[in-house]
Amino acid sequence: MDFFLHLVAMIRTLFFVFALAFIAACRRDVPIPDDIPDEDTGVVFNLDQVPYPKLSDYKFFTGALKNLNPNERVLPYEPITPLFSDYAHKSRFVWMMKDSSAQYVSDHSLFDFPDGTVFIKNFYYDNVVPSGERKILETRLLYKKEGEWKFADYIWNQDQSEAVYETNGSYVPVQWIDDQGDNQSLTFRIPSEVECFTCHKSNGNKIPIAPKPQNLDKDFSYPDGVKNQLVKWQEVGYLTGNVPGTIARVADWTDDTQPLETRVRSYLDINCGFCHSDGGHCNYRPIRLEFFKTLDPAMLGVCEIPQQFITPQLTHVIARSNIARSVMHFRMSSTDPQYMMPLLGRSVVHQEAVDLLGQYILSLTPICN
Amino acid sequence: MQKRILLSIMTLFSAMHLYAQQSCATAIPAVLGTTTASTSFGTTPPAPAHCMVLNGSESFLWYTFTPAVDTNVRVSTVTSTNTGLDTRISVFSGTCGALSCIAYGDDESAFLSIATFAATAGTTYYIVFDTYWGNMPIDFTISYVSTGGGGGPIPQLITFTTQGIPNGDNSRCVMDMNGDHIDDIVYTSGNTLRVHYQTAPATFTSTTHTISGTVTNAPSWSIAGGDMDNNGYNDLIYGGGSGASIIMANSTGTAYTHYSGGQYIFSQRTNVVDINNDGIADAFVCHDIDANVFYISNGSGGFTWNQGGLGANGGNYGSVWIDYDNDCDMDLYIAKCGSDPIDQLHRNNGDGTYTSVGVAAGLNDATENWSSTWADFDNDGDMDVFMGASSNWGGLSHKLYRNNGNGTFTNITAGSGFDLYYSNLGIENYPGDFNNDGWVDVYGLGGLIMFNDGDMTFTASTSPVAGAAVGDLNQDGALDLVAGTTIYKNNLTSNNYIVVSTVGVQSNKNGIGARVTVQTASGSQIRDVRSGQAFSSMQTLNAHFGIGQETAIEKITICWPSGVVDVINNPAINSHLVVVEGSTVSVQEELSQNLQVFPNPATSHLSISGLPANRVFALEIFDVTGKLISTQQVSENVTVDVQSLVPGIYVARISGEASQLNVKFIKE
């Protein structure tokens, strides 16, 4: 019995070693894609030549560009709880080179993505004044080359026919009618490369933020039917190897059937956790707002004394039962650059999220010392 | 041997007079503050055991202390009177014959001692000094100390009287706005600039100016000011979250215009300083997520954008311009935080270039700090630095560095008093003499005033508010605070002072970068004229000096960024002195206008021409660290041999009877 198990283990190990060697050899030997469109999809993506000057150069989309109609193997996806970006809508896609795939690392870690992975994220508003139509502002690409992630941002023109490569930030005034029929207006910030890096950063390296099992383990409505995103990724070959059947996933922060605390922790993870993490921009403050860490109330800041003095009234990061004493609530409610959190990516208050946090704070007892 | 005899005599002497401090049973109560130590000692050691090893021949000096509150108690022999002694402290709880050691101190600051212990209100503790190392203290101090983060009580050592800012305005900007060198209060909101002019002590007249143009950035992260076009009226720079705005005053200080280059900047600390030493002040902006930027002024409202060369990458939080190497030009220190926390020191080479020297100086510190505090804390003639931590990340906290006078710094935090407040964090740390005792204090650590005891140790005091702007809002020579909608007027009356305003002629109008030295019988004190200290606020541009109980000032020397040196003899104390560059020197103008030092760079010889005829001057050559290399006498049209100098940057200082001029040159 024992001998048999050992044998199996040995064979498994050997197979694994061979497989690794094979993969390594394959990767080394993979010819660099030439300019000829990928035979399967028509996407054009030459790692030696990107970023291309125009968004259309990639052929990520078919038909009129503004329809964002994905080419084959350009797969739409959506995180369970998204980052708030001044109420902009987003449509997101992922694409990988032929015969390459990502591997599972852990529920809360980024997948181990292969070189040539591209995330395509379009920012737009609907019911824009005066046309009442959709207006796409920018398309952000995040792609992996030689093991490192790169940014490329494309700014859409007025007639929505093209988007051009730009590394400098800019401002776009936007006016739209929201879902309640109310007029809204703000100045949308298209970030410069250094701003992108401020959030997409871990230990000095550029990183994606959302594509982790905990954020993607949900159903998505594909053209051919509803399916769990992780299952879909496996089906199309974007995800190979072992993926656990059960993922410790975040909640949809708007889902009021979920526990209040889970919703708050989920919101904080995607909106704050990238900075408030060991390798993040705000690593020198003791709170840690990643979902897998906030089960510990201290990591969430509950009854923790803030390191940065603002006013004597703000005594704790989160003061149980007391919104007026909670720094986190104050900072999320502020648009003053020196106080607001997150520091970047919003110019208005995400009032619905602030309300949720307020509800959560009021639910906590006993009061902090 | 001599010591031993002295000790024997002292022991003999004390044995003849039975004083109360000689044993546990006869220990006498000590109180908070300073106690003059008895000179009569006993020889019975604490029972059942002493805190530290004994050699059997020690003498012991016994006190008790009973705190009124639950707190941490600090017993220290670190006082100026004990300098040079070697002491030990032990602290016990319990009763005589059943004592247990709870704390001891040995060599916390040089060979002096500090013992800190957690104490319970109403409990009596035994404090015992011994002569294991030979000395008893001449005096010692007992104080309450905080464990930080709202811990134990800290006394408030000076008091303030509050007064509202007119109109209910809030402000963190204190400086002169109408050219009278008296501090005013500035309120900003969008295109509104409201100045509360101090027309009489603590009396304000408010004027609302509407800034022309659209003000695109608010001073949300920081504000600084100075005259960036030499018209006699101070301008402002706003450090905003996505850019910087410069607000320029007109030639009568009655109207303001907005300027912005439009560049994206995640601003942090802003400063006004003459970066290229052309006699016109420029604007510097720390950038959180990219290389720092600076706007070089053309002197008429126009600016040239620059980025790079003065701090790269990001994590740049607290820039401050200081003269650390005593060459009368401004060097740049950047307190850094976050993903790239190693602080940087950029030395001004005097020729428009800067060299990063933080590593060589020993100041490449990883403390997470948003500001650093530069002052000559030990009054030895050079700027030391306190780095107040904003976070304890990485196990780091506050650091106090002494300037060694040779371009390097030594960490002397242990025993300084700052080490007792590692958990009192803050982003704002500002140097000022808040009790006018002639020693520069630190206002920071989240709202403490760390009073300088004069021996590189500091005693904590609370303050009524953290992170305030600092200036003199009632013209009484004591530093006041402005925060929110409130003026906090310092009630201090006990010590003397002088306030010096610098008016540049060849140098920038504010004299930013000038080195002001006040000499009294007690010694000398120095200040740099600076704009934009601590993290976010703007503080008075006047150089403020407390002089303690001194009743006379021998002289004030001002070394201007141009190289001109003014000397004012016997100025009145308790006064506000305005000094115009070059106004006190007779031959100085001849020196500065006609003097030529050439060739520059020099290879073998350096010629000096244009010295006034028939006079003898001293020529001293210093290297970049301020070290004196050579001294000789020179007169009209002289050539000196510089072949032996190692290639590098040097300062030639030419001194006459009442004047002095510094000229930088490069030896190739």
Coordinates of N, CA and C in Angstrom, one line a residue, chain A residues 171 189 192 194-195 198 201 278 281 283-285 288 305 307-309 336-338 343-344, chain B residues 149 172 220-221 242 264 288-290 317 337-339 368 370 390-393 425 427 466:
Chain A
Y171 N -8.6 66.2 -17.9 CA -9.9 66.3 -17.3 C -11.0 66.3 -18.4
R189 N -11.6 62.7 -14.1 CA -10.1 62.7 -14.2 C -9.7 61.5 -14.9
S192 N -3.0 60.1 -15.2 CA -1.7 60.0 -15.9 C -1.0 58.7 -15.4
V194 N 1.6 58.0 -13.7 CA 2.0 58.0 -12.3 C 0.8 57.8 -11.4
E195 N -0.3 58.3 -11.8 CA -1.5 58.1 -11.0 C -2.0 56.7 -11.0
T198 N 0.1 54.6 -8.7 CA -0.1 54.9 -7.3 C -1.0 53.8 -6.7
K201 N -0.1 49.1 -7.6 CA 1.3 49.0 -7.2 C 1.4 48.0 -6.0
D278 N 0.3 45.3 2.5 CA 1.7 45.3 2.9 C 2.6 46.0 1.8
H281 N 0.6 51.6 -1.4 CA 1.0 53.0 -1.3 C 0.9 53.4 0.2
N283 N 1.1 51.5 2.9 CA 1.5 50.4 3.8 C 2.0 50.8 5.2
Y284 N 2.3 52.1 5.3 CA 2.9 52.5 6.6 C 1.9 52.9 7.6
R285 N 0.6 52.8 7.2 CA -0.5 52.9 8.2 C -0.9 51.5 8.6
R288 N -5.2 47.3 7.5 CA -5.1 46.5 6.3 C -6.5 46.2 5.8
I305 N -6.8 53.8 17.3 CA -6.5 55.2 17.3 C -5.8 55.6 16.1
Q307 N -3.3 57.3 13.5 CA -2.0 57.9 13.6 C -1.9 59.3 13.2
Q308 N -2.8 59.7 12.3 CA -2.8 61.1 11.8 C -3.9 61.9 12.5
F309 N -3.5 62.9 13.2 CA -4.5 63.8 13.9 C -5.2 64.6 12.8
D336 N -12.1 67.0 0.1 CA -10.9 67.8 0.3 C -9.7 66.8 0.1
P337 N -8.8 67.1 -0.9 CA -7.7 66.2 -1.2 C -6.9 65.8 0.0
Q338 N -6.7 66.7 1.0 CA -5.9 66.3 2.1 C -6.5 65.3 3.0
L343 N -7.6 58.5 -2.1 CA -6.9 59.7 -2.5 C -7.1 60.0 -4.0
L344 N -7.2 59.0 -4.8 CA -7.4 59.2 -6.2 C -8.6 58.5 -6.7
Chain B
G149 N -0.2 57.9 22.3 CA -1.5 57.5 21.8 C -2.6 57.9 22.9
R172 N -4.4 78.5 8.1 CA -3.1 78.0 8.6 C -2.0 78.7 7.9
S220 N -5.0 72.7 -0.5 CA -5.5 71.6 0.3 C -4.4 70.9 1.0
W221 N -3.3 70.8 0.4 CA -2.2 70.0 1.1 C -1.2 70.9 1.8
S242 N -4.1 68.1 -7.2 CA -3.8 67.8 -8.6 C -3.1 68.9 -9.3
Y264 N -0.1 68.6 -13.8 CA -0.6 67.7 -12.7 C 0.5 67.5 -11.7
D288 N 3.9 63.8 -4.4 CA 3.7 62.5 -3.7 C 4.1 61.3 -4.6
I289 N 3.8 61.4 -5.9 CA 3.8 60.2 -6.8 C 4.7 60.4 -8.0
D290 N 5.6 61.4 -8.0 CA 6.5 61.6 -9.1 C 7.6 62.5 -8.7
Y317 N 7.2 64.0 0.7 CA 6.1 64.6 1.6 C 6.6 66.0 2.1
C337 N 8.1 59.2 2.8 CA 7.1 58.4 3.4 C 6.6 57.4 2.4
G338 N 6.0 56.3 2.8 CA 5.3 55.4 1.9 C 6.2 54.5 1.2
S339 N 6.0 54.3 -0.1 CA 6.7 53.2 -0.8 C 8.2 53.5 -1.0
E368 N 9.2 56.9 8.6 CA 8.1 57.4 7.8 C 7.7 58.8 8.4
W370 N 6.6 63.0 7.5 CA 6.0 64.0 6.6 C 6.6 65.4 6.8
S390 N 5.6 59.9 11.5 CA 4.2 59.9 11.2 C 3.6 58.6 11.4
S391 N 4.4 57.6 11.5 CA 4.0 56.2 11.6 C 5.1 55.4 12.3
N392 N 4.7 54.3 13.0 CA 5.7 53.4 13.5 C 6.0 52.2 12.6
W393 N 5.6 52.3 11.4 CA 5.8 51.2 10.4 C 7.3 50.8 10.3
L425 N 2.7 60.3 17.4 CA 3.0 60.5 16.0 C 2.4 61.8 15.5
I427 N 2.3 64.5 11.7 CA 2.8 64.9 10.4 C 3.5 66.3 10.4
A466 N -2.9 70.9 17.7 CA -1.8 70.3 16.9 C -1.8 70.9 15.5

